[in-house]
Coordinates of C-alpha atoms in Angstrom, one line a residue:
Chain A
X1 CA 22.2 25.2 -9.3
X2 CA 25.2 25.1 -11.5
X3 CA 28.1 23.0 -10.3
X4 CA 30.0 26.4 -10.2
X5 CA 27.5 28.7 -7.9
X6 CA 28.3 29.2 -4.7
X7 CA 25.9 29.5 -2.2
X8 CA 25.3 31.1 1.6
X9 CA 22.5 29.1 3.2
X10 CA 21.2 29.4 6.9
X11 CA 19.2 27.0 8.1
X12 CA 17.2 28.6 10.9
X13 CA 16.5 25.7 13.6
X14 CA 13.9 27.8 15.2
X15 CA 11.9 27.5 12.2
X16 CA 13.0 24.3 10.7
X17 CA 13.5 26.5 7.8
X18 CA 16.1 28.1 5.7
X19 CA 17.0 31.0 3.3
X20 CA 20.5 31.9 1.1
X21 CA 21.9 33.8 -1.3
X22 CA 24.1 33.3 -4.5
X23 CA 27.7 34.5 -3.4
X24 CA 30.2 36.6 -6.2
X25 CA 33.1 35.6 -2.7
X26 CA 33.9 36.5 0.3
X27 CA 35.1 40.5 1.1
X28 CA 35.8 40.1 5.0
X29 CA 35.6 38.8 8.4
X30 CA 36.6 39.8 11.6
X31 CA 36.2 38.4 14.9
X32 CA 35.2 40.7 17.7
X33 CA 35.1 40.2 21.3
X34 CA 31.2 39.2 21.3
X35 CA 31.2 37.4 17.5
X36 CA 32.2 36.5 14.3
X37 CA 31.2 39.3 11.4
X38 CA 31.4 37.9 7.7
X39 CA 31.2 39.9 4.5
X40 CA 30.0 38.5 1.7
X41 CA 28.9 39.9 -2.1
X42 CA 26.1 38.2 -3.7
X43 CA 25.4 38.0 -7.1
X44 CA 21.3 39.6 -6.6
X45 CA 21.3 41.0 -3.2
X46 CA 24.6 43.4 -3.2
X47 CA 26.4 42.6 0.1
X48 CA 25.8 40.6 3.1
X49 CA 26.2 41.0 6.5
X50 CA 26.2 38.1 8.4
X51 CA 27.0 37.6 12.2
X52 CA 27.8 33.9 13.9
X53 CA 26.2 32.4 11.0
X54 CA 22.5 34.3 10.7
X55 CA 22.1 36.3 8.0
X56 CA 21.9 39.9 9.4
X57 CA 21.1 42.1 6.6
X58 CA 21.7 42.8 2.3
X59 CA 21.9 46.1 0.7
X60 CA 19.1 45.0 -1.2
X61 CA 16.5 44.6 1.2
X62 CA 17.6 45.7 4.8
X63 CA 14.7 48.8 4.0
X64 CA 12.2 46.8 4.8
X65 CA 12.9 46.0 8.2
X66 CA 14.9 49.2 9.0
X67 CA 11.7 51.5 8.0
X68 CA 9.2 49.4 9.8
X69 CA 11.2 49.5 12.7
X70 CA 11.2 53.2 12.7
X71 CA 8.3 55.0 11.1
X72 CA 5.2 52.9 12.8
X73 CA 6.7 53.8 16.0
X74 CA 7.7 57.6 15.6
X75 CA 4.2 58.7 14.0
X76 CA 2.6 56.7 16.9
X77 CA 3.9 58.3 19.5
X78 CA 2.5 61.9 19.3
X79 CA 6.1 63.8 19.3
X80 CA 9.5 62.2 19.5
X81 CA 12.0 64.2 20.7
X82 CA 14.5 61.7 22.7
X83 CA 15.1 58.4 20.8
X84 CA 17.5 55.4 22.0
X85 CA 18.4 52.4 19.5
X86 CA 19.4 49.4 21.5
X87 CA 21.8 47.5 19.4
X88 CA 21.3 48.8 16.2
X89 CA 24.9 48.6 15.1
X90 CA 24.7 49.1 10.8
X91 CA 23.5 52.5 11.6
X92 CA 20.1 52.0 9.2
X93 CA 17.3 52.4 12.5
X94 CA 19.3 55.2 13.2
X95 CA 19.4 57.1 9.8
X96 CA 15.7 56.1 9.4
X97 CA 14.8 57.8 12.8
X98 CA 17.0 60.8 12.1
X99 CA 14.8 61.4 8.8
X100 CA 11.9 62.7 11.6
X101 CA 12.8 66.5 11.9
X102 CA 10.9 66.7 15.6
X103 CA 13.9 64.2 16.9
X104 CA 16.5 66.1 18.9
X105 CA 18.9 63.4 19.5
X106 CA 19.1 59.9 19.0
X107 CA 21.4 57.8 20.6
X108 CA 22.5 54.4 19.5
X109 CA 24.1 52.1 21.4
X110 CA 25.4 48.9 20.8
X111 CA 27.9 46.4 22.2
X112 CA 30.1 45.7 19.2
X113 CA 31.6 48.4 17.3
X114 CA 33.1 45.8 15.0
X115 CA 29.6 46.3 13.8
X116 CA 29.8 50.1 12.9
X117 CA 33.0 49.4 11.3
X118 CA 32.3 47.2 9.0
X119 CA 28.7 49.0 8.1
X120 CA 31.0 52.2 7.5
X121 CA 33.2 50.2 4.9
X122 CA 30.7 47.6 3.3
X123 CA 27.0 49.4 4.0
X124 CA 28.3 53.2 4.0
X125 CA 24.6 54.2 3.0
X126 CA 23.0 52.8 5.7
X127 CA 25.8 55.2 8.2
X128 CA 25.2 58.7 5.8
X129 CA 23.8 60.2 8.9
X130 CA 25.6 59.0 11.5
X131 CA 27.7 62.9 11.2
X132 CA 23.9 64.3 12.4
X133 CA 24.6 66.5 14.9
X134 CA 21.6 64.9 16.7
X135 CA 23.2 61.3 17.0
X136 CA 25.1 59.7 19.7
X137 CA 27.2 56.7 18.8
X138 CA 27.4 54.4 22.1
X139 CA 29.6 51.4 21.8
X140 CA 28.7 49.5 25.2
X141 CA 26.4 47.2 27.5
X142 CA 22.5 48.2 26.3
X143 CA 21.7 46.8 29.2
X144 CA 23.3 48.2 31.4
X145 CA 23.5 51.6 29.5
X146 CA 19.1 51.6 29.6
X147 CA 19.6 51.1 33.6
X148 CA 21.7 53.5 34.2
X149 CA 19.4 56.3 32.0
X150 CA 17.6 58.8 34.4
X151 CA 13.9 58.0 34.6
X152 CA 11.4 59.3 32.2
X153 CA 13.9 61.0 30.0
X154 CA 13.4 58.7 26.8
X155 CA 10.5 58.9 24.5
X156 CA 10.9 56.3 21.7
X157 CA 13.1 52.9 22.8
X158 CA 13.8 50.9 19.9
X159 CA 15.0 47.6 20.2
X160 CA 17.4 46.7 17.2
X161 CA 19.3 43.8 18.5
X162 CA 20.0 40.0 17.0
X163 CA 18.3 37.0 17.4
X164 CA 17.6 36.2 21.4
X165 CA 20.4 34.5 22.0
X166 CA 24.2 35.1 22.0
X167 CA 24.9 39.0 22.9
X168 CA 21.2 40.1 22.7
X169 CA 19.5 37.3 25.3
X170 CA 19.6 39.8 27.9
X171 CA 17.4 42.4 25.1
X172 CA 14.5 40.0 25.6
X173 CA 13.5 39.2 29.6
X174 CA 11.8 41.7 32.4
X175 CA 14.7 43.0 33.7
X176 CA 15.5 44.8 30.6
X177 CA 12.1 45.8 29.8
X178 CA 11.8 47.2 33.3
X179 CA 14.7 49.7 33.0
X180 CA 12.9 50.5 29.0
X181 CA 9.7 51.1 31.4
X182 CA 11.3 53.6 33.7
X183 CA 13.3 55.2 31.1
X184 CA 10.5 56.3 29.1
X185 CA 8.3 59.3 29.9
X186 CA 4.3 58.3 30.4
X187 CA 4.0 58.7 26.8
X188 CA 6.5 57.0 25.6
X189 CA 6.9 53.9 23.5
X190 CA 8.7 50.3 23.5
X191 CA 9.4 48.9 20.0
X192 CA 11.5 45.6 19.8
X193 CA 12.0 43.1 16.5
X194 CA 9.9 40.2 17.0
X195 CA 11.0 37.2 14.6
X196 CA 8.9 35.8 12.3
X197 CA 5.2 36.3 12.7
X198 CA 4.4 33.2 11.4
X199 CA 6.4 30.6 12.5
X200 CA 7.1 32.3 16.0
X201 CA 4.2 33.5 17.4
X202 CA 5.4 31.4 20.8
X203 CA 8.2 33.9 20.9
X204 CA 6.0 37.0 20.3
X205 CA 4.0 35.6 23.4
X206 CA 6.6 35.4 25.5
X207 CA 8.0 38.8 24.9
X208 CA 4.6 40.8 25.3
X209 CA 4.3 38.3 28.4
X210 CA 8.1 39.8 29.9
X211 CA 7.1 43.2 28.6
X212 CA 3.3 42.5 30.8
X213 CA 5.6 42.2 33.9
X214 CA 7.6 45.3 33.4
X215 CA 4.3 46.6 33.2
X216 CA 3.6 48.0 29.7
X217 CA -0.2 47.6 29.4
X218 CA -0.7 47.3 25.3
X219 CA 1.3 45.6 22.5
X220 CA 1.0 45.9 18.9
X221 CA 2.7 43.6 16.8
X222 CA 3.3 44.9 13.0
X223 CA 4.5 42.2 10.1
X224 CA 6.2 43.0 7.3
X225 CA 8.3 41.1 4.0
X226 CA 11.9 40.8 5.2
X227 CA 13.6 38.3 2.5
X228 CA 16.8 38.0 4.3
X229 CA 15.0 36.6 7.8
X230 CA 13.8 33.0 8.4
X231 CA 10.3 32.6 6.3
X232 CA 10.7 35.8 4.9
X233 CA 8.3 37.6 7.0
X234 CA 9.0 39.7 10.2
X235 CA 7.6 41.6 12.7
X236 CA 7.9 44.5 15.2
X237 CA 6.1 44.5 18.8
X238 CA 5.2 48.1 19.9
X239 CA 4.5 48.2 23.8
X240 CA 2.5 51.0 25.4
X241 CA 2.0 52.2 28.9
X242 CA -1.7 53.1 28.5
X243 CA -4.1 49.5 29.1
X244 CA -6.4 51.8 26.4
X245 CA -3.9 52.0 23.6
X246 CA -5.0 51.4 19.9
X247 CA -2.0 52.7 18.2
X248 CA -3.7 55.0 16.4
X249 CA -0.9 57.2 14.6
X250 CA -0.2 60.4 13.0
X251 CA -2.2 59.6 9.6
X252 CA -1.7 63.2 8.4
X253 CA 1.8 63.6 9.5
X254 CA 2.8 60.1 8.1
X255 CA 0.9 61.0 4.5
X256 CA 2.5 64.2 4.5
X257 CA 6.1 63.2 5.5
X258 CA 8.8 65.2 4.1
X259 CA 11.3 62.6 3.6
X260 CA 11.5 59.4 1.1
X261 CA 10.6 56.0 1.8
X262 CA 11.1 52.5 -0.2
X263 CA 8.3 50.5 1.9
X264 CA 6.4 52.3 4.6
X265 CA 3.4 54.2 3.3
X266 CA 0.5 55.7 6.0
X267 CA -2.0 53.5 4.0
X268 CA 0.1 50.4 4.5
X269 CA 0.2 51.7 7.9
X270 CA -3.1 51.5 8.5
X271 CA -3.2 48.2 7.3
X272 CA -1.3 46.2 9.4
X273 CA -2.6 47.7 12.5
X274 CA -5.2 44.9 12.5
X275 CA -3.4 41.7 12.4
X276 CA -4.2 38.9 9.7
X277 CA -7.2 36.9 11.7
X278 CA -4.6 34.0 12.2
X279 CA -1.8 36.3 14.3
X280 CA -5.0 38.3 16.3
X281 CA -6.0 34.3 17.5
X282 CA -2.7 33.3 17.9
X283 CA -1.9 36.1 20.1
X284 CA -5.5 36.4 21.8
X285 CA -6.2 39.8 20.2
X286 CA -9.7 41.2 20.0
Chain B
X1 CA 22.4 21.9 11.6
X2 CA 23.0 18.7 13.1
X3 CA 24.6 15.9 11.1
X4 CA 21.2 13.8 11.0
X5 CA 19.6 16.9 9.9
X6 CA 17.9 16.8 5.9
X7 CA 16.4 19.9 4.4
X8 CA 14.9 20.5 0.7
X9 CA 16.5 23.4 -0.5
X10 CA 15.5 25.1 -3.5
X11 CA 18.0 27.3 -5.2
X12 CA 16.1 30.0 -7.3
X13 CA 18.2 31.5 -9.9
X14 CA 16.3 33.9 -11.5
X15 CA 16.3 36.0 -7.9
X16 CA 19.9 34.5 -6.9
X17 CA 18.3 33.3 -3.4
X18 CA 17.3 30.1 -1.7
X19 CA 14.6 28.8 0.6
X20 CA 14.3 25.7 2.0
X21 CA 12.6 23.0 4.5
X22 CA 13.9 21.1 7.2
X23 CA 12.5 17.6 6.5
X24 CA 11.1 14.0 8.1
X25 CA 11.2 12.4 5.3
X26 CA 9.7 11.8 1.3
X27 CA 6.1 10.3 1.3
X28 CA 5.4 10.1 -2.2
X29 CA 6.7 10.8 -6.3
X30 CA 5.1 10.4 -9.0
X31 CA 6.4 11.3 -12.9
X32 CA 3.3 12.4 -14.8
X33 CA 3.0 13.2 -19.0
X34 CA 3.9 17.2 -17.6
X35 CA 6.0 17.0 -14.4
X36 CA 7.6 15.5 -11.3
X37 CA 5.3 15.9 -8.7
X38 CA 7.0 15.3 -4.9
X39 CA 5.2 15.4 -1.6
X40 CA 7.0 15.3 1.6
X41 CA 6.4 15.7 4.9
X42 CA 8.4 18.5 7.3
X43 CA 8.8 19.3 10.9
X44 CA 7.2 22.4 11.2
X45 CA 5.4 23.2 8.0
X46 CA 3.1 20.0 7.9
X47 CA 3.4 18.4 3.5
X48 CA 5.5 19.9 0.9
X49 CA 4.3 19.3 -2.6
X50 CA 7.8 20.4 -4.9
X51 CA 7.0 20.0 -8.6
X52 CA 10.3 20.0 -11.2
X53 CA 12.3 21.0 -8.0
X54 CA 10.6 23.8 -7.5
X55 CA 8.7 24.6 -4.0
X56 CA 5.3 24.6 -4.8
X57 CA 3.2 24.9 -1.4
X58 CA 3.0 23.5 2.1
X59 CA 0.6 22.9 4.6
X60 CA 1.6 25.6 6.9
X61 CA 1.7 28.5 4.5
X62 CA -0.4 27.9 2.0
X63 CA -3.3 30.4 2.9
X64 CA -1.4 33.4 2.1
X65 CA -1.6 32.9 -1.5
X66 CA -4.8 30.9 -1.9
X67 CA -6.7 33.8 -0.1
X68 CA -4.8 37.2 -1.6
X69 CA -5.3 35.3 -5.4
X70 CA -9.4 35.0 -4.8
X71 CA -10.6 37.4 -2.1
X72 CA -9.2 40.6 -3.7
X73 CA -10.7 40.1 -7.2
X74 CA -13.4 38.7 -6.1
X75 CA -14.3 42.0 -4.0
X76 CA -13.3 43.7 -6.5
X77 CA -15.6 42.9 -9.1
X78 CA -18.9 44.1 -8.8
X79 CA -20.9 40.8 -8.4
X80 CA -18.5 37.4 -9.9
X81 CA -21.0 34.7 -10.2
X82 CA -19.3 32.9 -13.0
X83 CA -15.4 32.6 -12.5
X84 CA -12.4 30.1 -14.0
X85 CA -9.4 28.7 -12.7
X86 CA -6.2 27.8 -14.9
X87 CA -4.1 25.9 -13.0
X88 CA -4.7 25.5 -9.4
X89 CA -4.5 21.8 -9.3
X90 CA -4.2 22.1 -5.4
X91 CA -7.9 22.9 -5.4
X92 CA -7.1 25.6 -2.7
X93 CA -7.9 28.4 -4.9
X94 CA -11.3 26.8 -5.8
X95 CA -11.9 26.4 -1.9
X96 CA -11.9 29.9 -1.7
X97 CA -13.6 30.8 -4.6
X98 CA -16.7 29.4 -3.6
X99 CA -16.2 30.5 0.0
X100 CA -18.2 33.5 -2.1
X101 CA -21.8 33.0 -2.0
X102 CA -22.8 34.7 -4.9
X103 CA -20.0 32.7 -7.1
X104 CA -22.6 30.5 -9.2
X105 CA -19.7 28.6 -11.0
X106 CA -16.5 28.0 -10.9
X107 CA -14.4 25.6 -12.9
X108 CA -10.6 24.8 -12.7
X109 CA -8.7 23.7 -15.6
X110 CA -5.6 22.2 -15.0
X111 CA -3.9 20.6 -17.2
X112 CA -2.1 17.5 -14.9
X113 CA -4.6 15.4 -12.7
X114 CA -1.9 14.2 -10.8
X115 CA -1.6 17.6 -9.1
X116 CA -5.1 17.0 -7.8
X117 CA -4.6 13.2 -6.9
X118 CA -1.7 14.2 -4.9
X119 CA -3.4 17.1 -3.1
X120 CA -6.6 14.8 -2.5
X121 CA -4.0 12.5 -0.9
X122 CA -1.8 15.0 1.0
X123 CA -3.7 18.5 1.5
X124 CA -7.5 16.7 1.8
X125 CA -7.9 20.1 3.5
X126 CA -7.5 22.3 0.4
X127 CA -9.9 19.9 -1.4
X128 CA -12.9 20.1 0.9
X129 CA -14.8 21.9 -1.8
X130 CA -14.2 19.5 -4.5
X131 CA -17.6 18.4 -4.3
X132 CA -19.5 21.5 -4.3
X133 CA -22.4 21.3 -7.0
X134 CA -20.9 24.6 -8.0
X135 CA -17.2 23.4 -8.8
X136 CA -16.4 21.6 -12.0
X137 CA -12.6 20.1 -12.2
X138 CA -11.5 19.3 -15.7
X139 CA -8.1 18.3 -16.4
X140 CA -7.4 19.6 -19.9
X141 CA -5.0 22.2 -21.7
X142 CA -5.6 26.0 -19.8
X143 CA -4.4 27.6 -23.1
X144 CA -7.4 25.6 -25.6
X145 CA -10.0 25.6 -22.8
X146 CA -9.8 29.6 -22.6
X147 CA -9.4 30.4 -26.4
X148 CA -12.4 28.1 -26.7
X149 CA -14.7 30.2 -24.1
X150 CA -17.9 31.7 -25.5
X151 CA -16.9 35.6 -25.7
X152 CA -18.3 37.9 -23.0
X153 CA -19.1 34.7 -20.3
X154 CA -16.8 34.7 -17.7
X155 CA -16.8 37.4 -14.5
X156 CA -13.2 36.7 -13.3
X157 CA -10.5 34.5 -14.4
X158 CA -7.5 33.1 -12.0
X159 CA -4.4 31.9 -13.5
X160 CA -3.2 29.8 -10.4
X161 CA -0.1 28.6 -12.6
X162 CA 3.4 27.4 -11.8
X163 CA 6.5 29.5 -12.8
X164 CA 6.8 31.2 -16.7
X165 CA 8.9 28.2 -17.8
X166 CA 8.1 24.5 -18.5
X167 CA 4.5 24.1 -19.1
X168 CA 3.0 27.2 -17.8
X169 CA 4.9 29.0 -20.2
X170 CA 1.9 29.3 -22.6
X171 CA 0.1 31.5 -19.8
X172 CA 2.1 34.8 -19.6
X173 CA 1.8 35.7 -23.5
X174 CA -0.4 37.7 -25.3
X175 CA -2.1 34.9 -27.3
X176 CA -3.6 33.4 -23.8
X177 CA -4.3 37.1 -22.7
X178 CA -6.1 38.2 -26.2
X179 CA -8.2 34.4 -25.2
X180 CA -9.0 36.3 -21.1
X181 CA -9.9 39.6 -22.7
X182 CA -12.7 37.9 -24.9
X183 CA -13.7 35.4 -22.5
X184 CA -14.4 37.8 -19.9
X185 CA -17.3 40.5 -19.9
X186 CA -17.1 43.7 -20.0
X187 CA -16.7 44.8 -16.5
X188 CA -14.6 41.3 -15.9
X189 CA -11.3 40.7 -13.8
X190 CA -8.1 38.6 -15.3
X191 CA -6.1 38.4 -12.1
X192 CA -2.7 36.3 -11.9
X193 CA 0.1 34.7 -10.0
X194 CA 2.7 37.3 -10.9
X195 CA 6.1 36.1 -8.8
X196 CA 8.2 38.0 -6.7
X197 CA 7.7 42.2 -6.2
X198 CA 10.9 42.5 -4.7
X199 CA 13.1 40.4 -7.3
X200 CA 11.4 40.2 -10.4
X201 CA 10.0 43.6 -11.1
X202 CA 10.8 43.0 -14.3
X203 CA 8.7 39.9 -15.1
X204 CA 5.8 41.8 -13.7
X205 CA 6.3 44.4 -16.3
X206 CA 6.9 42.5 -18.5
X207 CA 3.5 40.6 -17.7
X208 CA 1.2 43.6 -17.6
X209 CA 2.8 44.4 -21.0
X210 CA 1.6 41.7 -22.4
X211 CA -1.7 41.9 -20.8
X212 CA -1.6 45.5 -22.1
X213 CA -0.6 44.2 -25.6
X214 CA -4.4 42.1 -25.4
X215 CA -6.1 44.9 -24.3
X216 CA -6.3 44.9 -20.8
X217 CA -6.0 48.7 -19.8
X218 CA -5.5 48.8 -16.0
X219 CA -3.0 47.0 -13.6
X220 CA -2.8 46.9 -9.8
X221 CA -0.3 44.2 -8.7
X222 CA -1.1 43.1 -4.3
X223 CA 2.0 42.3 -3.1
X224 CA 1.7 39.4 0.5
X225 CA 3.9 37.0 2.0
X226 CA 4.7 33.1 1.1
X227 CA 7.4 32.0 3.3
X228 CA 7.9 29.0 0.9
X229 CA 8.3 31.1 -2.9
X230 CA 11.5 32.6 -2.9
X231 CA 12.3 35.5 -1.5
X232 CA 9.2 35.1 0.6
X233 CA 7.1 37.6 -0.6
X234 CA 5.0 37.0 -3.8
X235 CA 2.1 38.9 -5.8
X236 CA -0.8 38.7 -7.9
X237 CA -1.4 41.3 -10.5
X238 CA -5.5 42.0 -11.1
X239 CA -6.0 43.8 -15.0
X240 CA -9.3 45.5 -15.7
X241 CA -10.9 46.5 -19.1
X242 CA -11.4 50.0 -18.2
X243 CA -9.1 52.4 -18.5
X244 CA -10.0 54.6 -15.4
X245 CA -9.6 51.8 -13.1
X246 CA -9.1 52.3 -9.4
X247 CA -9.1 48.9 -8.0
X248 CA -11.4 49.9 -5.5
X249 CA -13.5 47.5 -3.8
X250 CA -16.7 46.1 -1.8
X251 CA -14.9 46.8 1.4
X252 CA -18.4 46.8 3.3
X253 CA -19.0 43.1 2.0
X254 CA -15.2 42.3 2.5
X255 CA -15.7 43.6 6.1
X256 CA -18.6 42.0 6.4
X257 CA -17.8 38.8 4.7
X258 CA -19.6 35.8 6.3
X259 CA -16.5 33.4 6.0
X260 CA -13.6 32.4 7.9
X261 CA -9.6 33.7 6.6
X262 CA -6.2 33.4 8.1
X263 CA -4.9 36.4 6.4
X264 CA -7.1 38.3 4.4
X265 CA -8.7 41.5 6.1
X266 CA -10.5 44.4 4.4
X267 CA -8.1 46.5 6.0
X268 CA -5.1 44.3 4.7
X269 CA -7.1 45.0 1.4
X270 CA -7.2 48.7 1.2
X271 CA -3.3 48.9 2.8
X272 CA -2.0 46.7 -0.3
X273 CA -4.1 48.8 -2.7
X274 CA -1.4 51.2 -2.1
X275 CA 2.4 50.5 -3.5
X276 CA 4.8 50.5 -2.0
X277 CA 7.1 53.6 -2.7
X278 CA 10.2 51.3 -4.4
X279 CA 7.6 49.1 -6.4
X280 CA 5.4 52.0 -7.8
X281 CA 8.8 54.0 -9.3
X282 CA 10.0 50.5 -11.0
X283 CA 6.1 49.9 -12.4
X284 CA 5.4 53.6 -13.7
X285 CA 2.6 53.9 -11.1
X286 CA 1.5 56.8 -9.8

């Protein structure tokens, strides 16, 4: 490190570990009602969103998470019409979902539309389909908004909120999951960001645990790199209905998709459906 | 972080990001002829051994990249009985190695004992194998030991090395590759620590160019996660003499594989096989 650089570094207590980013300077910040939302442009990583401290996403790698997020889900369930994003505020779940031509709406909904704003001016990419005459841009309560949905009218939740605490604590208990649970048709699937598969498998527990009392039956909990997280390595939990579910998906559909992707592939796909031997122990799988 | 806290951060500047540990304290240091080798002890990720400043592996995490730099290859080739190791002073490498029972040899040449001292010291764990009559440890120049091979005797080679700079540098040329090619026989595997596939696409093609330049024909590069390399996700890069290459592999013995892993799954094994959309455009695959 040069006496010049300038560095962003969150240390991640959870963890007890930290990542950063080389910084060209500060472009913005603005305080909303719920938290702080800083701006930042790297030197490696093009720009940085960061809310009350945690590093939220970069241009340069947000594709990782925002695709695995998505496309496991949507080629699992056998055909997504109705979609909701909880949270979700940069807009990238929502463009990724909107790629699927069998969706007929997606709505997203989050609490801060500081959020949207500033994706619009610093991430515009990530908000290209936000015009889609098939999205619904929601800036309110996701919990209460899920509640108040009429029952089995949803067939894909996804679950794109921060870090369980601050705003999004109330994303992560059986309340919550219970309204995901009447919300969605028989059929239909729960997908929420589940930290770091490595270094909080405790958390992962818990959640399928909350989602077990709201009464999904089946969880499938997908990894993936994610540079800008703690350790570098994320996941997404997938919560089923059916006590039989082997998320088995769409394997021709996803090979023969019609639209680009960065990460997701239908062979990667297929390989993180069984979890490295350490996660399946971890989590009592198989 | 609190005031009290301490944390070992590295700052990586060829990929302009950090990562870091938080800390208990430093157990141990020691300056040897090649390098400053540190070992410290963390709250959550068990030892750190950092050598010139740079992160090179902890307790915690280490299995990622022991097991996706032997198991791969080694089901890849047809039947490795006689297999080398440059670098991989840890011994954790070797460990796997000869997790194979059909491996009849394997000898690791690294050119600074006092990696291995420190590792018997720290990580006993990753040297459990040390004293298999099929291991040999020497402690001796990488770049003589393989130019001095007997042509045509080696079924894979592993270049378990530290970064392209300081003294590993000598290992991602096309002298040391031209000193592979002949060592190895004809149907025999060079594979190698290859860095980050998110951030330093480059230095992977510029390492299979160089492998090209010595003859190797065929390149598949397996990208995994290692929460402590920067950027958290790393690779190895496996090069084959024959030009039709597929990389496939012995997934009926890799499924049926009579040893314990943490991470490494035949399934994991055919997903990675694939590439990832963004790293197959930047490599010219496919």
């Amino acid at each position: 490190m040069s006496a010049q650089d300038s560095w962003f570094i969150e240390h991640f207590q959870p963890t007890g570990s930290a990542i950063g980013f080389r910084l060209k300077g500060k472009l913005d910040q603005v305080q909303s009602p719920f938290q702080k939302i800083e701006i930042y442009d790297s030197t490696d990583w093009g720009k940085l969103m960061v809310i009350d401290g945690a590093m939220m996403l970069t241009t340069k790698d947000n594709f990782f998470y925002h695709e695995m997020i998505s496309h496991p889900v949507l080629f699992t369930h056998p055909d997504p019409k109705r979609v909701v994003i909880i949270g979700g505020g940069d807009c990238g779940t929502l463009r990724e979902v909107l790629k699927h031509p069998g969706v007929e709406s997606a709505t997203q909904c989050d609490i801060d539309e500081q959020v949207t704003r500033m994706a619009e001016k610093y991430f515009p990419e990530l908000c290209e389909s936000n015009g889609d005459a098939r999205a619904e841009l929601l800036f309110d309560d996701g919990v209460a908004y899920m509640a108040n949905l009429p029952a089995g009218s949803v067939d894909v939740v996804i679950v794109d909120s921060t870090d369980p605490v601050g705003p999004a604590e109330g994303l992560f208990n059986k309340a919550f999951f219970e309204s995901c649970y009447k919300a969605l048709k028989p059929d239909g699937l729960l997908v929420q960001q589940s930290e770091s598969p490595l270094a909080l498998l405790d958390l992962i527990g818990d959640m399928r645990a909350e989602m077990g009392k709201a009464g999904f039956q089946s969880f499938k909990t997908l990894p993936f790199p994610q540079p800008c997280y703690p350790t570098g390595w994320w996941s997404v939990t997938i919560a089923s209905k059916d006590a039989g579910a082997d998320f088995a998906f769409r394997q021709a559909d996803a090979a023969a998709k019609g639209f680009q992707t960065l990460y997701y592939t239908a062979p990667l796909h297929t390989g993180v459906l069984v979890s490295p031997p350490f996660m399946a122990k971890a989590l009592g799988e198989g």
